[in-house]
Amino acid sequence: MKTLPLLKGSLRTLAQHKVRSFFVTLGCLVGVAALTWVVAIGRGAERKILTTVRQNVGASAIIVASGGGLMAGGARTDAGRLTADEVQAIADALPAVEIWEPLQTLDEAPVRRGEATALTRVVGSSERGERAWGRGVTRGEWFDAPAVARSARVALIGETTARELFGAEDPVGAEILVGNVPLRVVGVLEPFGTDAHGMDRDAELVVPISTLMRRIMNVDSLAGAKLLVADPDRVEETAVEVRRMLRERHALPPERADDFHLITPAQIERMVGRARAVLFVFLPLVAAVALLAGGAVAASLMLLSVAERRGEIGLRRAVGARARDIALQIVLETAAMTLLGGAAGAALGCAGALAIAGKFGLDVAAPWGAALLGLALSTAIGVAAGAIPARRAAALHPVEALR
Amino acid sequence: MIELEKVDKAYARPGAAPVEALRDVSLGIGRGELIAIVGASGSGKSTLLNVLGLLDVPTRGAYRLDGADVSALDPEAQARLRNERIGFVFQAFRLLPRASALENVELPLLYSDRPRTNGLARAALEGVGLADRVHHRPAELSGGQQQRVAIARALVNGPDLLLADEPTGNLDLRSALEILAIFQRLQADGRTIVVVTHDAAVAAHCGRIARLEVGRIVSDAPVSAPRDAAAALRDLPLDIAAQPAQASQAGREAP
């Protein structure tokens, strides 16, 4: 028995029954195309999310949020409080922490300048904000430590808010009202654009953290803090230390959960990984359904083909084919078709992914793994789908088949 | 070479008495014989041929090929014997319609364990006078040519037993004589050939005729002077309609 010529014969049979082969091929084509497409797009989207998150948090930052909830839930007001003093103490005790920056934001505040009004975010910051966020001013100057210490009535203004309140005028030196608190504009923030949440980061005011807490919001605790670690390799161990010290300061007994929440780069990657698990489990399921449907079509069409080719099967038996040679031939034919469909699907999926990637600015690499998996799956499905018709063909009695 | 001893073959029918296709058939065929099995349809000719060709096993009795009982062999061993020692020729040719003559002839080699099969198919086609038709498809060949392709296929693995079921049933006289001439030549080379036919004229070219009636052999006798197919072919007048080119040439050369 020679498998190679047998395979050649199988391929010729497929070429001779083009319509039938096409439909058998189709299911696998759709399935594998969906699989490679989804994996390619998923990878690209994941990379995009990771890059924007890293831009915001940074590869070497630890975010401490007050309250024990997950990041998505936000801080709970009834939970433990986080004060600037204790964050300062922790930062002083840990030499790995280069600088720290308090986090407190008023999401929407009415801002007036004469007759003009605007709704903006008001962000509290320390004198180190320029370094901590990597965002400086294009005009004027960032407020200094004494200004923060005395809760100075000063503000840095984003370009969108500046345009809304001042039009083309220079806002530096002008007076604005946040609620009924008068502030003097001392600088214009570097333009940032839209962040990962789709928010315009130029529609905001940055004021000293003490000014925001005491004069505008009237609160005495922080929503959180951002600690920058000089050596990115020491971020995770520093986070462990921060957690230990915070639990100690909050006098939490071992059985109680944290009343704060730490977010580290590793944790963000885990979160993205969870999103990826959804993408990589459920969407391939869709592809699997298409592949299974393809397998069912392949099996039924091959059954039909076996019935149609009884005479040929009888002849092959007469010239010396064993039952298993016949079975092998049918399986080879089915698998060749589904493999062909899988290959076409992989190519189509890659091409589709690249086309979409170009449109949405995703960084998409050819999903070799997914393409290979698709090929293996479509071959396996061909073998499985060929098994039933193959068994039926092999069970045909030669005399019956020749009749 | 072939020995059938008290062979019965019955086919079970659901809800009815079994059909007894062969009853108490004993038959010996020597190497190099060209034997015709004749009888009316339903007399068991084809069943006898299927048993001889190891496509079917007897219900009772023994089938010995060169002294070895082959009716008890497992299906794999029987398939190997069919491949190596037996060639089949059918009334309806049974060529794969989309394969060339050469590919059709190569089919048995696909299932052969022989290490080298290069050139065998082409040589077999040359042996039946079709060296110039190797790449033709069956539809591009005449009936006689198709049957010659089928004979080449039966012979490609060098079997010593050739089994033919109404091999000339679908052919005109000239093509039938060509096939019979090939059989007689193969017999002269020492091959054993069994031809099943209902046509007395075909049987008259064989060295021996066995007659079946309702599954039993009722007569079995040598033919005193078998007809010579090659000679009959030479004496056959040229068919003017079928051979226009040769006919017009012959007409011009005639005085």
XYZ file of C-alpha atoms in Angstrom:
658
model
C 0.000 0.000 0.000
C 1.402 3.330 -0.976
C 0.009 6.306 0.892
C 1.479 8.959 -1.361
C -0.146 7.835 -4.640
C -3.317 7.172 -2.664
C -3.230 10.779 -1.443
C -2.633 11.931 -5.002
C -5.700 10.002 -6.064
C -7.685 11.535 -3.232
C -6.710 15.046 -4.294
C -7.747 14.274 -7.848
C -11.112 13.039 -6.642
C -11.568 16.316 -4.794
C -10.656 18.318 -7.869
C -13.248 16.343 -9.806
C -16.054 17.111 -7.350
C -15.457 20.823 -6.973
C -18.843 21.875 -5.626
C -18.964 19.132 -3.040
C -15.373 19.788 -1.986
C -16.117 23.486 -1.718
C -18.948 22.975 0.747
C -16.944 20.562 2.858
C -14.108 23.069 2.816
C -16.374 25.996 3.716
C -17.143 25.075 7.322
C -13.496 24.674 8.195
C -12.646 27.818 6.285
C -15.084 29.901 8.335
C -14.055 28.297 11.603
C -10.325 28.713 11.171
C -10.713 32.196 9.700
C -12.733 33.237 12.774
C -10.174 31.664 15.082
C -7.102 33.333 13.564
C -8.928 36.616 13.130
C -10.106 36.744 16.728
C -6.724 35.765 18.121
C -4.895 38.321 15.998
C -7.296 41.152 16.840
C -7.390 40.091 20.492
C -3.622 40.242 20.768
C -3.545 43.637 19.110
C -6.255 45.014 21.424
C -4.492 43.595 24.459
C -1.238 45.242 23.474
C -3.056 48.554 22.997
C -4.684 48.352 26.453
C -1.400 47.439 28.098
C 0.393 50.355 26.479
C -2.183 52.935 27.555
C -2.369 51.535 31.081
C 1.397 51.656 31.348
C 1.346 55.229 30.084
C -1.027 56.185 32.897
C 0.359 54.149 35.745
C 3.863 53.687 34.532
C 6.011 50.596 34.709
C 7.383 51.548 38.120
C 4.411 52.998 39.963
C 2.338 51.714 42.865
C -1.153 53.166 43.238
C -2.566 53.143 46.759
C -6.345 53.623 46.757
C -8.209 54.153 49.970
C -11.001 51.663 50.604
C -10.827 47.911 50.123
C -12.755 47.613 46.882
C -11.314 46.646 43.557
C -10.121 49.359 41.273
C -13.245 49.146 39.147
C -15.483 49.745 42.181
C -13.681 52.864 43.340
C -12.898 53.764 46.898
C -15.529 53.252 49.592
C -15.987 56.265 51.801
C -16.755 54.241 54.933
C -13.543 52.281 54.673
C -10.178 53.180 56.054
C -8.867 56.667 55.464
C -5.613 57.510 53.856
C -3.871 60.673 54.988
C -1.062 62.593 53.389
C 0.972 62.264 56.575
C 0.983 58.472 56.613
C 1.854 58.236 52.893
C 4.666 60.702 53.552
C 5.887 58.561 56.456
C 5.843 55.409 54.329
C 7.645 57.126 51.474
C 10.286 58.390 53.918
C 10.748 54.897 55.406
C 11.168 53.188 52.044
C 14.280 54.335 50.174
C 13.073 52.541 47.027
C 10.276 55.106 46.696
C 11.697 57.955 44.711
C 8.791 60.365 44.983
C 5.097 60.178 45.762
C 2.094 62.094 44.619
C -1.266 62.434 46.350
C -4.448 61.571 44.416
C -7.637 63.553 44.912
C -9.972 64.717 42.174
C -13.206 66.650 41.931
C -14.797 65.194 38.824
C -16.989 68.096 37.783
C -16.776 71.587 39.109
C -18.240 74.806 37.706
C -15.483 77.278 36.890
C -16.212 80.926 36.144
C -14.236 83.833 34.786
C -16.390 86.883 34.515
C -19.370 85.841 32.382
C -17.694 82.725 30.933
C -18.283 79.363 32.664
C -17.019 75.836 32.127
C -17.360 72.439 33.781
C -13.961 70.879 34.474
C -12.219 68.271 36.503
C -10.154 69.682 39.335
C -7.085 67.620 40.139
C -5.076 67.998 43.302
C -1.323 67.702 43.016
C 1.856 68.267 44.971
C 4.802 70.398 43.898
C 6.237 67.111 42.513
C 3.331 66.619 40.097
C 5.396 67.633 37.102
C 7.771 64.710 37.662
C 5.210 62.238 38.971
C 2.939 62.549 35.941
C 5.534 63.427 33.368
C 3.447 66.420 32.392
C 4.687 69.966 32.704
C 3.500 73.438 31.739
C 3.893 75.258 28.435
C 3.635 78.705 30.030
C 4.027 80.010 33.598
C 5.359 77.693 36.314
C 4.257 74.663 38.358
C 3.384 75.729 41.933
C 6.175 75.205 44.516
C 6.333 73.502 47.939
C 5.509 76.644 49.983
C 2.433 77.190 47.816
C 1.287 73.632 48.641
C 2.120 74.144 52.321
C -0.034 77.242 52.647
C -2.861 76.017 50.397
C -2.195 78.822 47.941
C -5.082 79.957 45.764
C -3.368 79.084 42.485
C -4.251 76.845 39.542
C -2.733 75.374 36.360
C -5.185 75.329 33.475
C -5.645 72.816 30.648
C -5.892 74.104 27.089
C -9.565 73.146 26.569
C -10.665 74.927 29.746
C -8.453 77.892 28.927
C -10.077 78.194 25.510
C -13.562 77.958 27.018
C -12.893 80.652 29.604
C -10.389 82.922 27.897
C -10.732 82.356 24.172
C -7.500 83.540 22.607
C -6.424 85.617 25.646
C -3.444 84.625 27.801
C -4.898 83.084 30.984
C -1.679 83.333 33.036
C -2.129 85.877 35.869
C -5.926 85.988 35.484
C -8.360 85.202 38.259
C -10.996 82.401 38.079
C -13.644 81.084 40.482
C -13.976 77.374 41.292
C -17.320 77.260 43.055
C -16.816 80.408 45.125
C -13.097 79.945 45.722
C -11.030 82.510 43.800
C -7.831 81.123 42.227
C -5.094 82.766 40.204
C -3.925 81.019 37.045
C -0.155 80.502 37.249
C 0.466 78.240 34.259
C -0.915 76.370 31.234
C -0.679 72.558 31.222
C 1.035 70.677 28.414
C -1.611 69.333 26.065
C -2.391 65.649 26.699
C -5.368 64.800 24.489
C -7.746 61.952 25.177
C -6.839 59.207 27.612
C -7.696 55.477 27.531
C -11.133 56.159 29.048
C -11.946 58.628 26.313
C -11.685 61.616 28.661
C -10.347 64.973 27.494
C -7.399 65.519 29.787
C -7.058 69.121 28.655
C -10.420 70.037 30.239
C -8.979 70.219 33.739
C -7.441 72.375 36.386
C -4.509 71.272 38.517
C -4.388 72.925 41.973
C -2.242 72.268 45.077
C -3.561 69.180 46.848
C -4.039 71.155 50.087
C -6.035 73.826 48.278
C -8.338 71.169 46.755
C -8.854 69.317 50.050
C -9.293 72.268 52.418
C -10.641 75.101 50.350
C -12.635 73.373 47.614
C -13.713 69.871 48.752
C -13.404 70.227 52.526
C -12.047 66.703 53.085
C -9.048 65.633 55.158
C -8.154 62.307 53.575
C -6.748 61.285 50.184
C -8.501 59.188 47.563
C -5.129 57.616 46.979
C -1.488 58.096 46.268
C 0.925 57.249 43.524
C 4.358 56.044 44.619
C 7.121 56.072 42.038
C 9.818 53.462 42.523
C 13.222 54.278 41.020
C 14.102 50.675 40.089
C 11.281 48.952 38.129
C 12.543 45.549 39.342
C 11.814 46.509 42.944
C 8.197 47.628 42.407
C 6.544 44.405 43.578
C 8.677 43.980 46.701
C 8.119 47.628 47.584
C 4.353 47.097 47.224
C 4.571 44.260 49.754
C 6.309 46.617 52.169
C 3.778 49.395 51.604
C 0.951 46.971 52.342
C 2.604 45.739 55.552
C 3.195 49.273 56.814
C -0.309 50.456 55.951
C -1.898 47.474 57.755
C 0.277 48.261 60.760
C -0.660 51.939 60.764
C -4.360 51.108 60.372
C -3.984 48.560 63.199
C -5.650 45.801 61.153
C -5.714 42.413 62.873
C -4.585 39.519 60.613
C -8.137 38.231 60.038
C -9.333 41.539 58.609
C -9.026 42.395 54.936
C -7.121 45.446 53.727
C -8.990 48.730 54.050
C -7.028 50.086 51.101
C -6.112 48.734 47.717
C -2.783 48.488 45.953
C -2.445 48.510 42.212
C 0.878 47.472 40.731
C 1.946 46.966 37.117
C 1.901 43.176 37.679
C -1.677 43.438 38.894
C -2.720 45.410 35.835
C -1.223 42.755 33.672
C -3.234 40.144 35.576
C -6.399 42.138 34.975
C -5.664 42.416 31.284
C -4.950 38.696 31.383
C -8.449 38.052 32.748
C -9.971 40.072 29.924
C -7.832 38.049 27.582
C -9.083 34.770 29.071
C -12.607 35.774 28.063
C -11.443 36.580 24.572
C -9.414 33.426 24.289
C -12.025 31.036 25.657
C -15.399 32.232 24.424
C -14.557 33.488 20.994
C -12.664 30.320 20.037
C -15.800 28.488 21.144
C -17.617 30.248 18.323
C -14.889 29.116 15.961
C -15.220 25.587 17.323
C -18.937 25.566 16.540
C -18.203 26.554 12.953
C -15.583 23.806 12.751
C -18.006 21.235 14.144
C -20.633 22.289 11.626
C -17.976 21.909 8.933
C -17.226 18.429 10.237
C -20.887 17.447 10.099
C -21.183 18.677 6.513
C -18.006 16.796 5.607
C -19.290 13.568 7.157
C -22.669 13.664 5.417
C -21.262 14.609 2.026
C -18.656 11.859 2.260
C -21.378 9.345 3.124
C -23.123 10.416 -0.051
C -19.885 10.088 -1.965
C -19.338 6.548 -0.655
C -22.816 5.522 -1.779
C -22.143 7.066 -5.177
C -18.806 5.317 -5.609
C -19.783 1.769 -4.659
C -18.601 0.461 -8.007
C -15.212 2.110 -7.652
C -14.865 0.706 -4.136
C -15.762 -2.780 -5.410
C -13.221 -2.503 -8.188
C -10.512 -1.398 -5.771
C -11.320 -4.373 -3.546
C -11.128 -6.700 -6.571
C -7.665 -5.480 -7.541
C -6.337 -6.060 -4.036
C -7.384 -3.204 -1.743
C -7.989 -4.319 1.810
C -10.903 -2.939 3.786
C -8.548 -0.638 5.657
C -7.034 0.679 2.428
C -10.516 1.804 1.435
C -11.105 3.333 4.870
C -7.772 5.158 4.700
C -8.630 6.561 1.292
C -11.939 8.000 2.498
C -10.332 9.488 5.604
C -7.529 11.000 3.508
C -10.031 12.557 1.131
C -12.047 14.082 3.963
C -9.012 15.329 5.845
C -7.475 16.782 2.678
C -10.636 18.822 2.127
C -10.920 20.118 5.673
C -7.179 20.825 5.817
C -7.500 22.804 2.600
C -10.377 24.745 4.139
C -8.334 25.305 7.277
C -5.387 26.638 5.291
C -7.586 28.993 3.299
C -9.291 30.070 6.522
C -5.982 30.787 8.240
C -4.864 32.915 5.317
C -8.203 34.725 5.221
C -8.181 35.283 8.991
C -4.668 36.757 8.913
C -5.525 38.989 5.979
C -8.731 40.150 7.675
C -6.909 40.863 10.930
C -4.277 42.934 9.141
C -6.982 44.899 7.307
C -8.869 45.680 10.539
C -5.618 46.472 12.342
C -4.737 49.063 9.739
C -8.101 50.721 10.202
C -8.043 50.931 14.010
C -4.340 51.471 14.564
C -3.854 48.142 16.312
C -0.451 46.550 16.290
C -1.311 43.111 14.868
C 1.254 40.399 14.296
C 0.514 37.316 12.178
C -1.053 34.803 14.615
C 1.095 31.793 13.708
C -0.008 29.843 16.753
C -3.673 30.308 15.983
C -3.129 29.462 12.323
C -1.284 26.265 13.243
C -3.962 25.365 15.794
C -6.600 25.954 13.132
C -4.803 23.684 10.678
C -4.435 20.965 13.302
C -8.092 21.316 14.321
C -9.390 21.187 10.762
C -7.263 18.118 10.035
C -8.513 16.414 13.197
C -12.086 17.240 12.259
C -11.554 15.824 8.779
C -10.223 12.584 10.234
C -13.124 12.393 12.683
C -15.719 13.271 10.052
C -14.192 10.786 7.612
C -14.367 7.951 10.123
C -18.053 7.119 9.716
C -18.156 7.108 5.899
C -14.811 5.302 5.899
C -16.168 2.553 8.119
C -19.219 2.216 5.895
C -17.076 2.036 2.753
C -14.767 -0.541 4.324
C -17.724 -2.663 5.419
C -19.088 -2.923 1.861
C -18.857 -6.516 0.625
C -16.822 -6.534 -2.598
C -19.438 -8.598 -4.444
C -22.218 -6.251 -3.294
C -20.182 -3.225 -4.308
C -19.473 -4.637 -7.766
C -23.114 -5.483 -8.455
C -3.727 -25.328 -10.207
C -7.318 -24.717 -9.138
C -9.300 -27.344 -7.273
C -12.879 -26.843 -6.113
C -14.179 -29.723 -4.031
C -17.908 -30.078 -3.304
C -18.413 -26.332 -3.097
C -21.796 -24.981 -2.010
C -22.612 -21.297 -1.934
C -25.862 -20.119 -0.401
C -26.983 -16.511 0.047
C -29.126 -15.789 3.064
C -32.247 -13.773 2.351
C -34.070 -12.082 5.185
C -37.472 -13.704 5.675
C -37.058 -16.259 2.895
C -35.256 -19.492 2.131
C -31.563 -18.964 1.230
C -30.638 -18.880 -2.455
C -28.421 -21.797 -3.316
C -26.239 -20.317 -6.035
C -23.741 -23.191 -6.200
C -24.450 -26.813 -5.272
C -21.843 -29.483 -4.896
C -19.516 -27.965 -7.481
C -16.256 -29.854 -7.998
C -13.953 -28.488 -10.640
C -10.266 -28.815 -11.414
C -8.507 -26.346 -13.694
C -4.928 -26.945 -14.783
C -2.230 -24.336 -15.339
C -2.395 -22.826 -18.817
C -6.014 -23.739 -19.459
C -8.492 -21.407 -21.178
C -11.857 -22.561 -19.903
C -15.342 -21.193 -20.567
C -18.063 -21.390 -17.953
C -21.398 -21.236 -19.757
C -24.991 -21.271 -18.612
C -28.170 -19.253 -18.507
C -28.374 -16.177 -16.331
C -28.980 -17.195 -12.730
C -27.190 -20.492 -13.235
C -24.424 -19.453 -10.788
C -21.694 -18.517 -13.296
C -20.885 -15.205 -11.675
C -20.995 -16.704 -8.183
C -18.517 -19.351 -9.312
C -16.263 -16.618 -10.688
C -16.512 -14.616 -7.428
C -15.525 -17.700 -5.443
C -12.608 -18.400 -7.793
C -11.558 -14.731 -7.496
C -11.652 -14.813 -3.666
C -14.260 -12.053 -3.659
C -16.642 -14.442 -1.951
C -16.145 -17.521 0.230
C -17.936 -20.864 -0.234
C -20.542 -21.877 2.331
C -19.201 -25.437 2.246
C -16.418 -27.252 0.457
C -12.796 -26.473 -0.254
C -11.010 -24.158 -2.700
C -7.391 -25.080 -3.214
C -5.026 -22.850 -5.170
C -1.798 -24.714 -5.972
C -2.706 -27.218 -3.275
C -3.260 -24.662 -0.489
C -6.780 -24.171 0.872
C -7.478 -20.471 0.315
C -11.172 -20.391 1.251
C -10.236 -20.271 4.937
C -7.760 -17.408 4.605
C -8.458 -14.136 6.397
C -9.682 -11.208 4.263
C -6.277 -9.492 4.285
C -4.500 -12.542 2.881
C -7.252 -12.963 0.275
C -6.845 -9.301 -0.740
C -3.130 -9.903 -1.180
C -3.779 -12.996 -3.327
C -6.253 -11.023 -5.470
C -3.613 -8.354 -5.902
C -0.717 -10.649 -6.749
C -2.163 -13.707 -8.457
C -5.596 -12.858 -9.860
C -6.711 -10.401 -12.523
C -10.348 -9.468 -13.160
C -11.984 -8.406 -16.417
C -15.604 -7.208 -16.266
C -18.300 -6.876 -18.889
C -18.715 -3.139 -18.175
C -14.912 -2.548 -18.154
C -15.133 -0.698 -14.795
C -12.517 1.929 -15.575
C -12.319 5.074 -13.436
C -13.850 7.608 -15.840
C -11.719 10.601 -14.820
C -8.377 8.821 -14.803
C -6.174 8.241 -17.862
C -5.597 4.763 -19.287
C -2.207 4.700 -17.580
C -3.643 5.717 -14.200
C -6.340 3.072 -14.508
C -3.753 0.411 -15.204
C -1.658 1.604 -12.247
C -4.516 1.037 -9.794
C -3.533 -2.487 -8.648
C 0.072 -1.317 -8.123
C -1.276 1.082 -5.498
C -2.181 -1.877 -3.312
C 0.915 -3.905 -4.092
C 3.870 -4.480 -1.795
C 6.268 -4.697 -4.709
C 9.152 -2.297 -4.192
C 9.591 -1.299 -7.833
C 6.595 -0.752 -10.073
C 7.993 1.864 -12.450
C 7.124 1.218 -16.063
C 4.946 -1.808 -15.366
C 1.699 -0.054 -16.274
C 3.109 1.335 -19.510
C 4.479 -2.090 -20.426
C 1.080 -3.670 -19.753
C -0.607 -1.126 -22.035
C 1.991 -1.844 -24.735
C 1.203 -5.530 -24.303
C -2.404 -4.938 -25.352
C -1.420 -2.658 -28.232
C -2.315 0.677 -26.597
C 1.140 2.248 -26.351
C -0.209 5.347 -28.131
C -3.250 5.754 -25.855
C -1.666 5.939 -22.388
C -2.938 9.433 -21.586
C -6.417 9.023 -23.034
C -9.395 8.948 -20.754
C -11.877 6.066 -21.043
C -14.429 8.311 -22.769
C -11.856 9.018 -25.489
C -11.402 5.300 -26.225
C -13.594 2.824 -28.111
C -15.251 -0.026 -26.230
C -12.653 -2.499 -27.449
C -9.846 -0.174 -26.402
C -11.432 0.310 -22.978
C -11.613 -3.439 -22.466
C -7.970 -3.728 -23.486
C -7.107 -1.106 -20.863
C -9.037 -3.238 -18.360
C -7.055 -6.326 -19.425
C -3.793 -4.393 -19.029
C -4.976 -3.452 -15.536
C -5.729 -7.108 -14.773
C -2.262 -8.118 -15.966
C -0.139 -5.307 -14.549
C 0.852 -7.203 -11.406
C 1.741 -10.350 -13.395
C -1.010 -12.646 -12.070
C -1.179 -16.282 -13.246
C -4.971 -16.449 -13.112
C -7.252 -14.239 -15.223
C -10.997 -14.214 -14.520
C -13.279 -12.631 -17.124
C -17.013 -12.086 -16.688
C -18.708 -11.683 -20.112
C -15.641 -9.783 -21.374
C -17.049 -9.360 -24.882
C -20.668 -8.740 -23.887
C -20.528 -5.022 -24.660
C -18.341 -5.234 -27.767
C -18.783 -5.494 -31.542
C -17.452 -8.542 -33.364
C -14.060 -7.112 -34.267
C -13.362 -5.860 -30.737
C -14.585 -9.171 -29.304
C -12.191 -11.089 -31.534
C -9.349 -8.788 -30.501
C -10.052 -9.558 -26.842
C -10.269 -13.294 -27.507
C -7.030 -13.166 -29.485
C -5.340 -11.543 -26.478
C -6.715 -14.298 -24.217
C -5.426 -17.005 -26.550
C -2.013 -15.390 -26.670
C -1.953 -15.148 -22.845
C -2.915 -18.817 -22.654
C -0.066 -19.707 -24.967
C 2.208 -17.820 -22.543
C 1.046 -20.153 -19.771
C -1.609 -18.076 -18.032
C -4.757 -19.712 -16.716
C -7.925 -17.985 -17.917
C -11.537 -18.551 -16.875
C -14.153 -16.865 -19.084
C -17.756 -16.703 -17.988
C -20.062 -16.262 -20.978
C -23.449 -17.142 -22.315
C -22.222 -16.757 -25.878
C -21.446 -20.107 -27.567
C -19.244 -18.348 -30.161
C -17.015 -16.997 -27.393
C -16.885 -20.388 -25.656
C -15.823 -21.980 -28.961
C -12.486 -20.124 -28.668
C -11.728 -21.874 -25.381
C -10.054 -25.237 -24.866
C -12.729 -26.494 -22.505
C -16.361 -25.711 -21.712
C -18.105 -26.320 -18.400
C -21.865 -25.828 -18.293
C -23.744 -24.738 -15.183
C -27.453 -25.257 -14.600
C -29.130 -24.061 -11.383
C -25.835 -24.079 -9.525
C -24.614 -27.508 -10.660
C -22.065 -28.451 -13.282
C -23.987 -30.519 -15.819
C -21.295 -30.978 -18.408
C -17.556 -30.388 -18.613
C -15.704 -31.306 -21.791
C -12.656 -30.233 -23.832
C -13.222 -28.507 -27.176
C -11.727 -30.652 -29.910
C -10.687 -27.750 -32.185
C -10.927 -24.313 -30.580
C -11.382 -21.451 -33.023
C -8.391 -19.208 -33.652
C -9.399 -15.597 -32.902
C -6.294 -14.082 -34.537
C -6.972 -15.944 -37.749
C -10.649 -14.949 -37.695
C -9.534 -11.328 -37.219
C -7.263 -11.521 -40.290
C -10.113 -12.972 -42.378
C -12.619 -10.371 -41.181
C -13.540 -7.995 -44.025
C -12.631 -4.388 -43.262
C -15.635 -2.523 -41.964
C -15.882 0.432 -44.337
C -17.957 2.581 -42.015
C -15.743 1.945 -39.010
C -12.406 2.330 -40.771
C -12.898 5.108 -43.358
C -9.227 6.025 -43.743
C -8.004 2.505 -44.310
C -10.993 1.703 -46.500
C -10.391 4.593 -48.901
C -6.710 3.707 -49.041
C -7.607 0.088 -49.789
C -10.003 1.303 -52.522
C -7.280 3.343 -54.199
C -4.835 0.481 -54.207
C -7.367 -1.880 -55.696
C -6.752 -2.423 -59.423
